[in-house]
Coordinates of C-alpha atoms in Angstrom, one line a residue:
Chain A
X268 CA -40.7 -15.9 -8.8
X269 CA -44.0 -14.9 -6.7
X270 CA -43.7 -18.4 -6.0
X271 CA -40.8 -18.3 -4.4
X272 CA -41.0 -15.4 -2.7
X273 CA -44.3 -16.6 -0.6
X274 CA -42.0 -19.8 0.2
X275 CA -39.6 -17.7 1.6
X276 CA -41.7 -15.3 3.3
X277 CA -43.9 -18.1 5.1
X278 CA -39.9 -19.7 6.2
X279 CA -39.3 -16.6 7.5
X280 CA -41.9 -16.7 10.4
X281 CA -40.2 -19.7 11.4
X282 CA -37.5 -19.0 14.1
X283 CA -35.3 -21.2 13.4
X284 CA -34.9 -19.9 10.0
X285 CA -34.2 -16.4 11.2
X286 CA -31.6 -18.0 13.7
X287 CA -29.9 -19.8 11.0
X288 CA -29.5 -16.5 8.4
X289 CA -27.9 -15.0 11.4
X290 CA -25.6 -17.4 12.4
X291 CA -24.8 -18.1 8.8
X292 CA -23.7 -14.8 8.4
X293 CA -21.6 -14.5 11.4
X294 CA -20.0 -17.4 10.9
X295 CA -19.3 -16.1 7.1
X296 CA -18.0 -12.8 8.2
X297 CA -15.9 -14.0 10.8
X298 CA -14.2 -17.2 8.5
X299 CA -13.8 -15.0 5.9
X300 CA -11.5 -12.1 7.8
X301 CA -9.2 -15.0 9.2
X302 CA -8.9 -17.3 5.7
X303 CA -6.9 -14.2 4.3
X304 CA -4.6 -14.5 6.9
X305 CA -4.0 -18.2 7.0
X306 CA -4.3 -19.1 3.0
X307 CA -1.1 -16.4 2.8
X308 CA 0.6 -17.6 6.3
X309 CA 0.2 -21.9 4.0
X310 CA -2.0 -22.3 6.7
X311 CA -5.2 -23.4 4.4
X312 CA -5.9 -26.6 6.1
X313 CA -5.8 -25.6 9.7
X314 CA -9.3 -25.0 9.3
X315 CA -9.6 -29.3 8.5
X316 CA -7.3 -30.0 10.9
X317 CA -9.1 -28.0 13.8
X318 CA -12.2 -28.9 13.1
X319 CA -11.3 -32.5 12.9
X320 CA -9.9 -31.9 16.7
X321 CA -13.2 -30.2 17.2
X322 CA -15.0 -33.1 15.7
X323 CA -12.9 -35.4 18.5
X324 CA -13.6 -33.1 21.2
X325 CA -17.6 -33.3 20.7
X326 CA -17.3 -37.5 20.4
X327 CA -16.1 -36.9 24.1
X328 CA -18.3 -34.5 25.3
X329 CA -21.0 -36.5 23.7
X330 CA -19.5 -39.8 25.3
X331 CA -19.4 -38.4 29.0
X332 CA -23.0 -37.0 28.7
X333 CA -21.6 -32.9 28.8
X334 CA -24.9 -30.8 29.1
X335 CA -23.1 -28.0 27.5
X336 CA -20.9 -29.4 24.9
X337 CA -18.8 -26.2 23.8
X338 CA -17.3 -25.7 27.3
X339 CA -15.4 -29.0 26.1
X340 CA -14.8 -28.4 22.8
X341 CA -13.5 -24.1 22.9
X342 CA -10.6 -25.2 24.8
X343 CA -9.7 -28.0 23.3
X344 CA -10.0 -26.9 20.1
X345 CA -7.6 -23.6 21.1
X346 CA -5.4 -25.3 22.6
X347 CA -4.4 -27.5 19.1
X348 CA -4.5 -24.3 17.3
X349 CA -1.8 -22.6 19.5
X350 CA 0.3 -25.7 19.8
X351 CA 0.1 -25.4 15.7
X352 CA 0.2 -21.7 15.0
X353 CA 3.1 -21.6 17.7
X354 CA 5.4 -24.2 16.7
X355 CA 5.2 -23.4 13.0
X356 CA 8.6 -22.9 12.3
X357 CA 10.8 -24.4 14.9
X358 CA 9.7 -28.2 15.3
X359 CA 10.7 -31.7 14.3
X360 CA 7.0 -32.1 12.5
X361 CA 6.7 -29.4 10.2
X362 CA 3.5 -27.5 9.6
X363 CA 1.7 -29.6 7.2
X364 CA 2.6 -32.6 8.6
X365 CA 1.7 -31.6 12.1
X366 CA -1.8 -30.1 10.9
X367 CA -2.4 -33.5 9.4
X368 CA -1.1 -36.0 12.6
X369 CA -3.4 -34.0 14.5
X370 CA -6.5 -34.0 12.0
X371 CA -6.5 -37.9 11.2
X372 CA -5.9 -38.6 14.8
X373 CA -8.2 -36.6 16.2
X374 CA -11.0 -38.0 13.6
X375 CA -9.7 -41.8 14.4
X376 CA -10.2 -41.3 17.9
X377 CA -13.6 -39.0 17.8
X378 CA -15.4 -41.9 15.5
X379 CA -13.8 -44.6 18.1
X380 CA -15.1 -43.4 20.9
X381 CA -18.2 -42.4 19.2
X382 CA -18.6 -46.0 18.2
X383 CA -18.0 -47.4 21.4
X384 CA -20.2 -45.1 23.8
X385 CA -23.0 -44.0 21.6
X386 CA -26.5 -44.6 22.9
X387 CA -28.1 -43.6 20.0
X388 CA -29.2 -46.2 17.3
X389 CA -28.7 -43.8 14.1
X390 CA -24.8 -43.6 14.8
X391 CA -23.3 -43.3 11.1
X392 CA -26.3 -40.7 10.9
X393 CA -25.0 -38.6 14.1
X394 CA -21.4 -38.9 12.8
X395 CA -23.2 -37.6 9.3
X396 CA -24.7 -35.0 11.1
X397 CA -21.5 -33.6 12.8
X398 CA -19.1 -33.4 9.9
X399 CA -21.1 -32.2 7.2
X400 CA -23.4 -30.1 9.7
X401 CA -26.1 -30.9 7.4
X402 CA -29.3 -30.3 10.1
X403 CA -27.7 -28.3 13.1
X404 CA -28.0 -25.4 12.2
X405 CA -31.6 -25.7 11.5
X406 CA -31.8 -26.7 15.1
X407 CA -30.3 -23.7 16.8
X408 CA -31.5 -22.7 20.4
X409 CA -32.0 -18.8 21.7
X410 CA -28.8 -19.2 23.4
X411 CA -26.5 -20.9 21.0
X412 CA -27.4 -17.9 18.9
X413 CA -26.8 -15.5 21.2
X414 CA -23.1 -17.4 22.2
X415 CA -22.6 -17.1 18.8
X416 CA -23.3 -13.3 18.9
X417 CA -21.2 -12.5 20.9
X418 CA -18.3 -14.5 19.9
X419 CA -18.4 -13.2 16.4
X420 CA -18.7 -9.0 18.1
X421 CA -15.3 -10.0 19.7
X422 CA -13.6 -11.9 17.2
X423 CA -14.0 -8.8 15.0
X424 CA -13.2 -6.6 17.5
X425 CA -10.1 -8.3 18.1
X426 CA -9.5 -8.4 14.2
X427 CA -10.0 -4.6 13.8
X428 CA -7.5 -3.8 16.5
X429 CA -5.1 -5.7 15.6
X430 CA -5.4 -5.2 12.1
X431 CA -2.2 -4.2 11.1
X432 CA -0.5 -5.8 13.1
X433 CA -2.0 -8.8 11.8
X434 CA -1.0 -7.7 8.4
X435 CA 2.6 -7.1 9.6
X436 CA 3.0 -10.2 11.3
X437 CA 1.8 -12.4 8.1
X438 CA 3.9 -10.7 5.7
X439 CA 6.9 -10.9 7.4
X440 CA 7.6 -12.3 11.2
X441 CA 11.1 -12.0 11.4
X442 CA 10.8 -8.4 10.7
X443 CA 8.4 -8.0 13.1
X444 CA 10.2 -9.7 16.0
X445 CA 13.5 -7.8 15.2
X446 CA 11.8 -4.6 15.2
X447 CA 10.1 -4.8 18.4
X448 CA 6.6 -6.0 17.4
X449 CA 5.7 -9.0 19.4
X450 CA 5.3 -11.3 16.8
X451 CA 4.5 -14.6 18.9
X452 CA 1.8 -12.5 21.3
X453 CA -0.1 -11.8 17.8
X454 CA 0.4 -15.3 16.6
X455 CA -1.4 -16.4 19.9
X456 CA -4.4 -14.0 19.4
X457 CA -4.6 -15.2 15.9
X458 CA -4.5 -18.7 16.8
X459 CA -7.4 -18.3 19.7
X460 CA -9.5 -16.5 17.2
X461 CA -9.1 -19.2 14.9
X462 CA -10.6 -21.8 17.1
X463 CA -13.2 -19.8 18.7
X464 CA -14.5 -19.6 14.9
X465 CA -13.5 -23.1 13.9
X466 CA -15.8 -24.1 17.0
X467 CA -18.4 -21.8 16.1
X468 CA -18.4 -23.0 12.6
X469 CA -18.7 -26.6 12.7
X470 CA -22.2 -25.7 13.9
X471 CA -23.1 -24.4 10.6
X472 CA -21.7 -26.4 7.9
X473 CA -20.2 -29.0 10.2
X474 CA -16.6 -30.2 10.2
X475 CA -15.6 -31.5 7.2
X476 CA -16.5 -28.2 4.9
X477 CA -15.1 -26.0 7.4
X478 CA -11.9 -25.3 5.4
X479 CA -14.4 -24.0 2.3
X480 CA -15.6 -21.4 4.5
X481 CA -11.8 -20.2 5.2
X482 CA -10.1 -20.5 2.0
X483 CA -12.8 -19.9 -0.7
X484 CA -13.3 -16.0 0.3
X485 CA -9.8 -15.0 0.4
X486 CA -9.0 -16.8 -2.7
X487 CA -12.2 -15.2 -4.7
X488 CA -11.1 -11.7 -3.6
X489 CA -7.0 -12.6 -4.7
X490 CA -7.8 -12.8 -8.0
X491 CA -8.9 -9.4 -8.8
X492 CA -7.9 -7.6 -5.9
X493 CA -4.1 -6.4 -5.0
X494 CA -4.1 -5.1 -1.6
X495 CA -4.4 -6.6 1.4
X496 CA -7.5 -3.6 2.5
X497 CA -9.2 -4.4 -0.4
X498 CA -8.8 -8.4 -0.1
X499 CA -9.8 -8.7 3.1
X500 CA -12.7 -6.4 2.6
X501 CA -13.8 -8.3 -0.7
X502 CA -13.4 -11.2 0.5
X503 CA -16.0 -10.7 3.9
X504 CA -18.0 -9.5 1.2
X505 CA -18.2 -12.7 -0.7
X506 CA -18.1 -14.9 1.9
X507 CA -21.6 -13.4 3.3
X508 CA -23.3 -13.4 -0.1
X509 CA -22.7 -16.6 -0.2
X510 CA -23.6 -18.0 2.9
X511 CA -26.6 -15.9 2.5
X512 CA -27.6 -17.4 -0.9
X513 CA -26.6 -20.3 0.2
X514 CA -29.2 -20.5 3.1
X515 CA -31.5 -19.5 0.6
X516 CA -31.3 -21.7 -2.1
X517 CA -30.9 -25.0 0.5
X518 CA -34.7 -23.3 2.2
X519 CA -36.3 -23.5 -1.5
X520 CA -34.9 -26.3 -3.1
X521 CA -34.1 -28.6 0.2
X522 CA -30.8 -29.3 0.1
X523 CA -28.4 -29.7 3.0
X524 CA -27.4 -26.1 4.4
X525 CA -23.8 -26.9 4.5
X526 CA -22.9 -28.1 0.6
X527 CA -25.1 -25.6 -0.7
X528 CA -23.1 -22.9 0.8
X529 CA -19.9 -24.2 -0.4
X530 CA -21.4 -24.8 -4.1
X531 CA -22.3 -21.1 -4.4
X532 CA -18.7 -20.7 -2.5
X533 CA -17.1 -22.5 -5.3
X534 CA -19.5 -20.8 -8.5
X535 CA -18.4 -17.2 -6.6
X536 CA -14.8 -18.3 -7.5
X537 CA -14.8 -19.0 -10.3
X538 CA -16.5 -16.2 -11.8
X539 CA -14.1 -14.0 -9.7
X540 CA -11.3 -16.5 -11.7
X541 CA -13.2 -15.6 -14.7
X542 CA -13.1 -11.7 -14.0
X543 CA -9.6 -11.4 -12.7
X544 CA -8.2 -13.1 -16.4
X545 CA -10.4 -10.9 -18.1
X546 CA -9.2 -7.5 -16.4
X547 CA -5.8 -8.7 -17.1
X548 CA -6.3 -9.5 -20.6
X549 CA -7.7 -5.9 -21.0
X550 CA -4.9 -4.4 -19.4
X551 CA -2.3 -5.8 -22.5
X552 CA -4.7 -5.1 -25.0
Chain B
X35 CA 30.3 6.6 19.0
X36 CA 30.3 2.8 19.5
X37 CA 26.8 0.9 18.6
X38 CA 27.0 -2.6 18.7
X39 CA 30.3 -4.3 20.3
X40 CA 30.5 -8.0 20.1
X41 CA 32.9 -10.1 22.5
X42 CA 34.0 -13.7 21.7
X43 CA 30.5 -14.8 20.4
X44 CA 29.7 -18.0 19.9
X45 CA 26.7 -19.2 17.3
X46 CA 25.1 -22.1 16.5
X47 CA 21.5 -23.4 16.3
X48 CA 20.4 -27.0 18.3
X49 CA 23.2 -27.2 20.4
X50 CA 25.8 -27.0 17.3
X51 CA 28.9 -24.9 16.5
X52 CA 28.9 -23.0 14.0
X53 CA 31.2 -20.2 14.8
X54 CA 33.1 -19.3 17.8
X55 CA 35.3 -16.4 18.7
X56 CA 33.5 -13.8 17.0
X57 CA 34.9 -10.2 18.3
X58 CA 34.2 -7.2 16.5
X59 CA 32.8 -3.6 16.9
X60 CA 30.4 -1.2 14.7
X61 CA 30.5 2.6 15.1
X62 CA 28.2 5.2 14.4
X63 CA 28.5 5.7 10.6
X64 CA 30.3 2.5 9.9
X65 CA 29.4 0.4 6.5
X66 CA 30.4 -2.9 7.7
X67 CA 30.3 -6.5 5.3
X68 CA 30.1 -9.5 6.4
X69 CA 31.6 -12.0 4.2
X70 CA 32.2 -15.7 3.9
X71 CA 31.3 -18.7 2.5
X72 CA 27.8 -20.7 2.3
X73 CA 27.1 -21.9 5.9
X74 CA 30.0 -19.9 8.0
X75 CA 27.1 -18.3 10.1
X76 CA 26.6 -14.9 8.9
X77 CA 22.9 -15.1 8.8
X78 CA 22.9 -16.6 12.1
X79 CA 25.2 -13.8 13.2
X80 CA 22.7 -10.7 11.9
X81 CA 20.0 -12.9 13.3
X82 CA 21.6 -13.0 17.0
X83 CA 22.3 -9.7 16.3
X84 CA 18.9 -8.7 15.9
X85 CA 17.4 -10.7 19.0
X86 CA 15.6 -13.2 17.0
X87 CA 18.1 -16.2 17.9
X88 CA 20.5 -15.8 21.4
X89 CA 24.1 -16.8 21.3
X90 CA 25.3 -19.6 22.8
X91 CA 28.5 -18.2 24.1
X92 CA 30.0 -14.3 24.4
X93 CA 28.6 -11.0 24.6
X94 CA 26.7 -8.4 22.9
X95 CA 26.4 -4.9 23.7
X96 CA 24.2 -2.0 21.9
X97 CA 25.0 1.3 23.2
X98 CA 24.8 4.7 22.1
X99 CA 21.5 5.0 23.0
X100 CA 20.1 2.2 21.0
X101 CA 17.4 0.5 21.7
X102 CA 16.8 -3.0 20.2
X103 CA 13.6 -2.0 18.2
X104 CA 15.7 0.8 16.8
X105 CA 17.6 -1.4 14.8
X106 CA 16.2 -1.5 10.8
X107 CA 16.2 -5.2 9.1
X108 CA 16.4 -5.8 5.5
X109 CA 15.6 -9.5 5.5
X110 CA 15.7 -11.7 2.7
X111 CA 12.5 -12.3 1.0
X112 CA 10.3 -15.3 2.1
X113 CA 8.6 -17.7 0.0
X114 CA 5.4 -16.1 1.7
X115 CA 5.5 -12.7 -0.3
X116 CA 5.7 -14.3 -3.6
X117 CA 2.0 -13.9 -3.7
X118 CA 0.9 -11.8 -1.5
X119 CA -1.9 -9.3 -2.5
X120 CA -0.4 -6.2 -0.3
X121 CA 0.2 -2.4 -2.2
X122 CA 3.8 -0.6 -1.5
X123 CA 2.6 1.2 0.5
X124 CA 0.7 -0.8 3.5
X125 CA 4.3 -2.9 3.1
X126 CA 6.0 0.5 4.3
X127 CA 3.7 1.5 6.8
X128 CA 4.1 -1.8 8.7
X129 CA 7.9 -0.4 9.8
X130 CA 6.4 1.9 11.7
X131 CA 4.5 -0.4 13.6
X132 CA 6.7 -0.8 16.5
X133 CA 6.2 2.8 18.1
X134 CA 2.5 2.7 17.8
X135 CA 2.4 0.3 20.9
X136 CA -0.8 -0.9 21.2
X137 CA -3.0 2.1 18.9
X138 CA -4.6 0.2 16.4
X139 CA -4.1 2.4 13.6
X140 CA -1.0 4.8 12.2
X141 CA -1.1 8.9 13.0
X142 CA -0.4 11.3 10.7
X143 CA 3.4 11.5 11.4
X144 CA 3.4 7.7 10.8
X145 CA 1.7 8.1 7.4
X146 CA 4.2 11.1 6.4
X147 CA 7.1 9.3 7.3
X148 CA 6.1 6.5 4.9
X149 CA 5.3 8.5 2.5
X150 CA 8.9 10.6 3.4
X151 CA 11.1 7.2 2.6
X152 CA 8.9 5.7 -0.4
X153 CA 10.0 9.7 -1.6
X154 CA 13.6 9.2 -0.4
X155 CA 13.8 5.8 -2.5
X156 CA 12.1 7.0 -5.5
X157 CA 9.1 4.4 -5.2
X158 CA 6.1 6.8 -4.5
X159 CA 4.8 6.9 -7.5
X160 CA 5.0 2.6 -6.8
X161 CA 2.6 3.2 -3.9
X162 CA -0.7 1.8 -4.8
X163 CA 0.5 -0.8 -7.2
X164 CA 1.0 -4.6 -6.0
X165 CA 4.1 -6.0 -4.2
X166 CA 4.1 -9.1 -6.0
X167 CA 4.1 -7.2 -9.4
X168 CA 7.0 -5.5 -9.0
X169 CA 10.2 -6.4 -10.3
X170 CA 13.2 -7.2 -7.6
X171 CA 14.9 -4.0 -7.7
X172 CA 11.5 -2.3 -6.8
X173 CA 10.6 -5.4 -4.2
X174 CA 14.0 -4.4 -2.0
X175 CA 13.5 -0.5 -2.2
X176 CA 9.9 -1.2 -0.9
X177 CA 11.6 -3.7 2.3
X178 CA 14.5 -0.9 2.5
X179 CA 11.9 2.3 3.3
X180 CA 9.9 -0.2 5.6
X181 CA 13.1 -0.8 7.4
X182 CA 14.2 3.2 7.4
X183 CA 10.4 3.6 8.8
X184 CA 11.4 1.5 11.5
X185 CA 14.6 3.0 12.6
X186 CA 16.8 5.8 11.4
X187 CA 20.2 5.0 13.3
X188 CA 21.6 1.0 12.1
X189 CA 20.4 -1.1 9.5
X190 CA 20.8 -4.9 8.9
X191 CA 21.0 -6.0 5.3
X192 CA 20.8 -9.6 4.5
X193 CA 22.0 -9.9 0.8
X194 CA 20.5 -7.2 -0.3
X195 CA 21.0 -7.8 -3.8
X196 CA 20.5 -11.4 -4.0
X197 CA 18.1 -12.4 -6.9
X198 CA 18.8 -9.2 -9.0
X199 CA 20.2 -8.1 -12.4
X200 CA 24.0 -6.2 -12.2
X201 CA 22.1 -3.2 -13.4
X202 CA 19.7 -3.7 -10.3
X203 CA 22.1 -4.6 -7.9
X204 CA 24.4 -1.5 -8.7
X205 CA 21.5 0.6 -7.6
X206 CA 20.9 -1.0 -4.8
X207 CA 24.5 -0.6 -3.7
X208 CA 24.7 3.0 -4.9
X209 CA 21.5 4.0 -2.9
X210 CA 22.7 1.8 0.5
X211 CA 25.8 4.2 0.1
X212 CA 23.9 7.4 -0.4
X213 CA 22.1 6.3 3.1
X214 CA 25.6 5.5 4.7
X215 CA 26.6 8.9 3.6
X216 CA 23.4 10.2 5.2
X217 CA 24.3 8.9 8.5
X218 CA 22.6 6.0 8.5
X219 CA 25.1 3.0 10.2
X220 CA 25.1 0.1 7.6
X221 CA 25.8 -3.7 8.8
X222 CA 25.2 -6.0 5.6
X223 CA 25.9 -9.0 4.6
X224 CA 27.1 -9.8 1.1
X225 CA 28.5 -12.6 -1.4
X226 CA 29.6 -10.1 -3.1
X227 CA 33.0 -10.1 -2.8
X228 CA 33.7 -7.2 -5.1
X229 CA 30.8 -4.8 -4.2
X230 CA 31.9 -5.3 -0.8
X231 CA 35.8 -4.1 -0.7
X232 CA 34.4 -1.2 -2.9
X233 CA 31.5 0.3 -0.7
X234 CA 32.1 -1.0 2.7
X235 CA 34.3 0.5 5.3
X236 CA 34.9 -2.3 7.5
X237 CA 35.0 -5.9 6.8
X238 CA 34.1 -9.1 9.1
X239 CA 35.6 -12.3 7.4
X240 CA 34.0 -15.3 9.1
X241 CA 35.8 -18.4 7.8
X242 CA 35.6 -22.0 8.6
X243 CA 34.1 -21.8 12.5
X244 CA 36.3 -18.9 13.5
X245 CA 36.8 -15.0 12.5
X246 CA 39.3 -15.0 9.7
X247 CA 39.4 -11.2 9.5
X248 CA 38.1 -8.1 11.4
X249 CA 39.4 -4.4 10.3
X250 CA 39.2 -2.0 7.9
X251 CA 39.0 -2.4 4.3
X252 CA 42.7 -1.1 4.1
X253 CA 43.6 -3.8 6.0
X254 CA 41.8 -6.5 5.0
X255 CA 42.8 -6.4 1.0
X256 CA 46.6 -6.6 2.5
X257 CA 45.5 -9.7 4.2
X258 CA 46.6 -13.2 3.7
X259 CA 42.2 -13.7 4.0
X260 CA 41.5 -10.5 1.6
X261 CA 43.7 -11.2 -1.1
X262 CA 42.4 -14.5 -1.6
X263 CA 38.8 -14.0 -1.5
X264 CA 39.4 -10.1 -3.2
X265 CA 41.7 -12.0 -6.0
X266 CA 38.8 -14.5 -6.6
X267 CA 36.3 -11.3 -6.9
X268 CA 38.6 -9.5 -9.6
X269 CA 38.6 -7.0 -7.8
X270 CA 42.0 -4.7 -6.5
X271 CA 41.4 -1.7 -4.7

C-alpha cells in the first residue's frame, strides 16, 4: 500500500499527470450528463458514430498540416451531429442506419487519406493512437487543458439551464412541440453539446471507446435509480469515479489510459446490475 | 364561444391524400370524437390541429382567445417511455414548461399547480414512484395532469384508452367527462365506437378520404354513417 502511495505521489509532481486527472474528469462529468439523454432518446451509438466523423476530420487536418487541429474537427464534428439529431424522425435513412453510413464512412475515408498522406513511418501506430487514445492524453499541453476547461464550464452550464427542458424534450417531443416548447431549438443545443464533448473526448480515451464513456454511466445509475434527478446525478457520479480510478490504476500498473477506464466502467456496472436485482429481490421478500 | 373552426381541410403526409374536405367546428365546452377506421387520418388531423404537421389544403382558425400553446395534448405513449427512469411527478411538471419561457427552473405556482392536478386525478400519492412501474391506467392519468398543467381551456386526446383493461378504460372515460363537465373543451379521438356515442357531444366521422359525418350525437346515431358503425359497437342510445 505505502508502496503505492509513494508511486503515486512521485507521478503526481509530474504535470502531465495532473493535466490528465483533470481532463479525465471533465471529460467524465460532461459524457456522463449527456449519455442519460441519448441511451433513452436510442441514441447510444451517436457517440461511435461522431467520433468516427471526428476520427475522419483529424485524418484531414493531419493530411493538410493544420497547426491547430480542433478548429477542423469542432465543426465538423457538430455539424454530423445536427444533421443526425435533426433528421431523426423525418428521413428516408432512419436513425440507426444514418448513425452507421456516417460512422463507417467517415472511418473508410479518415484511414484512406491517412494512408495516402502520412509522413510519419509508424502509421498503423498513429491510427492506434487516435482511436483508442491510448498516449494522448498523457501528452496534454497548458492550453489543450485549459480549451478543455472551458468547454466542459459551458457544456454544463448549458446542461443546467436547460435542464428540464432537456428532460421534457427526451421524454416526449411531440408534446413538447404542441405545447409551445421549441422542441427542435433544444434538439440543436443538445446536438452541439454533443460534439463539443465527443471532440473533447476522443482526446482522452480516443475514438473507438468513446461510446463507453456515454452509455456505461447512465446505464449504471438505471438500474437502481428511478428518476430522472437521481439518474442523471448518479450517473455523473459514477462516471467520475471511474475515470478517476481508472487514471489511477493505468499510472500504477501501466496500462493504456483509455481501456482501463472502460474496464472499471464496465466492473461499476455490473455491481450496480448486481445491486439493483438485489434491492428488488428485497422488496418481494 | 367558438375555439377551433376548420374549413375544407385537406391532410396528407409526402405529398399524399389522405383526407379532403374536412369542415367542422368545436365550441367552448364541446366533447367532440373523432371516429373512423385504421388509416382515415384522424391522428394526422389532431396532429395538424396541434401545429406539429400543416395541412396541405383549407383552413384552420383558433379563436376565443386561444393561443396555440394553450392547447393540452394527450399523446399516445412512445416506445421511448417504456423505460424511462422519470418519477410522476417530474413527468407532470414538464406541462408547465411552456410559460416558464426561458427560466431554467419551475416557481412555486408551477410546482402547486402540479401538485393541484396529480390531486385532481387522484395520483399524488403516485408522485415519487417510477413512470415505467405504473400500470396503464396510472401511466395516462400521469400524461392527462401533464396536459391539464399545460393548458386549462382544450385538450387533445389521442386514444386515450388504448392499451387498457375495460375496468381502466371506464375510468378513464368517466374522469375525461368529469373534466368536460368542469369546463374543460374535450377533442378525442377514439375506436371506441360505443364509449364514444355515450360520452361525447359531437361526433366527426372521417370515412374513406372524405367527412362521412359531422353533428351532434343526436344526429349522428339517426345517420345512414351512425347506425352502421353504432350497430357494429352494440351500442343504441
Amino acid at each position: 500500500m505505502m508502496i503505492m502511495l509513494d508511486k503515486l505521489s512521485f507521478y503526481w509532481q509530474y504535470p502531465f499527470v495532473q493535466y490528465a486527472l483533470i481532463v479525465g474528469v471533465l471529460i467524465a462529468l460532461c459524457s456522463s450528463l449527456l449519455g442519460v439523454t441519448l441511451v433513452l432518446k436510442r441514441f447510444s451509438f451517436i457517440g461511435d458514430g461522431l467520433s468516427h466523423v471526428a476520427f475522419g476530420a483529424m485524418a484531414i487536418a493531419t493530411a493538410v498540416n493544420l497547426s491547430n487541429r480542433f478548429f477542423l474537427v469542432l465543426p465538423a464534428t457538430v455539424l454530423c451531429a445536427v444533421l443526425l439529431l435533426r433528421a431523426g424522425q423525418n428521413t428516408r435513412i432512419k436513425g440507426d442506419a444514418a448513425i452507421a453510413m456516417i460512422s463507417v464512412g467517415a472511418l473508410a475515408i479518415g484511414y484512406l487519406i491517412m494512408n495516402l498522406f502520412s509522413k510519419s513511418s509508424n502509421l498503423s501506430g498513429d491510427v492506434c493512437a487516435t482511436l483508442f487514445g491510448s498516449t494522448s492524453i498523457l501528452t496534454l499541453s497548458e492550453t489543450e487543458v485549459w480549451l478543455c476547461v472551458v468547454l466542459s464550464v459551458l457544456v454544463i452550464a448549458v446542461f443546467l439551464l436547460f435542464y428540464h427542458k432537456i428532460f421534457a424534450v427526451t421524454f416526449d417531443e411531440d408534446f413538447s412541440t404542441a405545447t409551445g416548447v421549441s422542441a427542435k431549438t433544444y434538439n440543436l443545443i443538445l446536438a452541439i453539446i454533443i460534439a463539443v464533448v465527443i471532440v473533447l473526448a476522443m482526446n482522452l480515451v480516443g475514438a473507438l471507446l468513446i461510446s463507453a464513456l456515454v452509455i456505461f454511466p447512465a446505464l449504471s445509475a438505471m438500474r437502481i435509480f428511478k428518476s430522472f434527478k437521481a439518474v442523471s446525478i448518479c450517473s455523473v457520479i459514477v462516471s467520475v469515479a471511474c475515470a478517476v480510478m481508472g487514471i489511477l490504476i493505468s499510472i500504477l500498473a501501466g496500462t493504456p489510459v483509455g481501456s482501463t477506464i472502460v474496464a472499471v466502467d464496465i466492473v461499476g456496472f455490473f455491481s450496480f446490475g448486481f445491486v439493483g436485482v438485489f434491492m428488488k429481490g428485497a422488496k418481494t421478500l | 364561444m367558438q375555439l377551433v373552426a376548420c374549413e375544407n381541410l385537406t391532410l396528407g403526409y409526402e405529398g399524399e391524400k389522405v383526407v379532403s374536405d374536412l369542415s367542422f367546428t368545436v365550441h367552448a365546452g364541446d366533447y367532440l370524437c373523432i371516429v373512423g377506421e385504421n388509416g382515415s387520418g384522424k391522428s394526422t388531423l389532431m396532429k395538424t390541429l396541434l401545429g406539429l404537421k400543416t395541412q396541405m389544403a383549407g383552413r384552420i382558425e383558433i379563436g376565443g382567445g386561444l393561443e396555440n400553446s394553450e392547447i393540452g395534448y394527450l399523446p399516445q405513449q412512445t416506445v421511448v417511455q417504456k423505460d424511462f427512469p422519470a418519477s410522476v411527478r417530474e413527468v407532470v411538471r414538464s406541462g408547465c414548461l411552456n410559460r416558464s419561457g426561458i427560466r431554467p427552473f419551475y416557481s412555486k405556482a408551477e410546482k402547486q399547480m402540479a401538485e393541484d392536478n396529480m390531486e385532481l386525478l387522484g395520483i399524488r400519492m403516485l408522485a415519487k414512484r417510477c413512470y415505467r412501474e405504473l400500470s396503464g391506467g396510472q401511466q395516462q392519468r400521469t400524461l392527462l395532469a401533464r396536459a391539464l398543467c399545460a393548458a386549462r381551456k382544450i385538450l387533445l386526446l389521442d386514444e386515450p384508452a388504448a392499451g387498457l383493461d375495460p375496468k381502466a378504460a371506464a375510468d378513464m372515460y368517466d374522469l375525461i367527462e368529469r373534466l368536460n363537465h368542469d369546463g374543460i373543451t374535450m377533442i378525442m379521438i377514439s375506436h371506441d365506437m360505443e364509449a364514444s356515442v355515450k360520452y361525447a357531444s359531437h361526433i366527426l366521422h372521417i370515412g374513406n378520404q372524405s367527412a362521412l359525418f359531422f353533428g351532434t350525437k343526436k344526429d349522428y346515431l339517426e345517420s345512414g354513417a351512425g347506425h352502421i358503425y353504432a350497430g357494429l359497437g352494440g351500442a343504441q342510445a
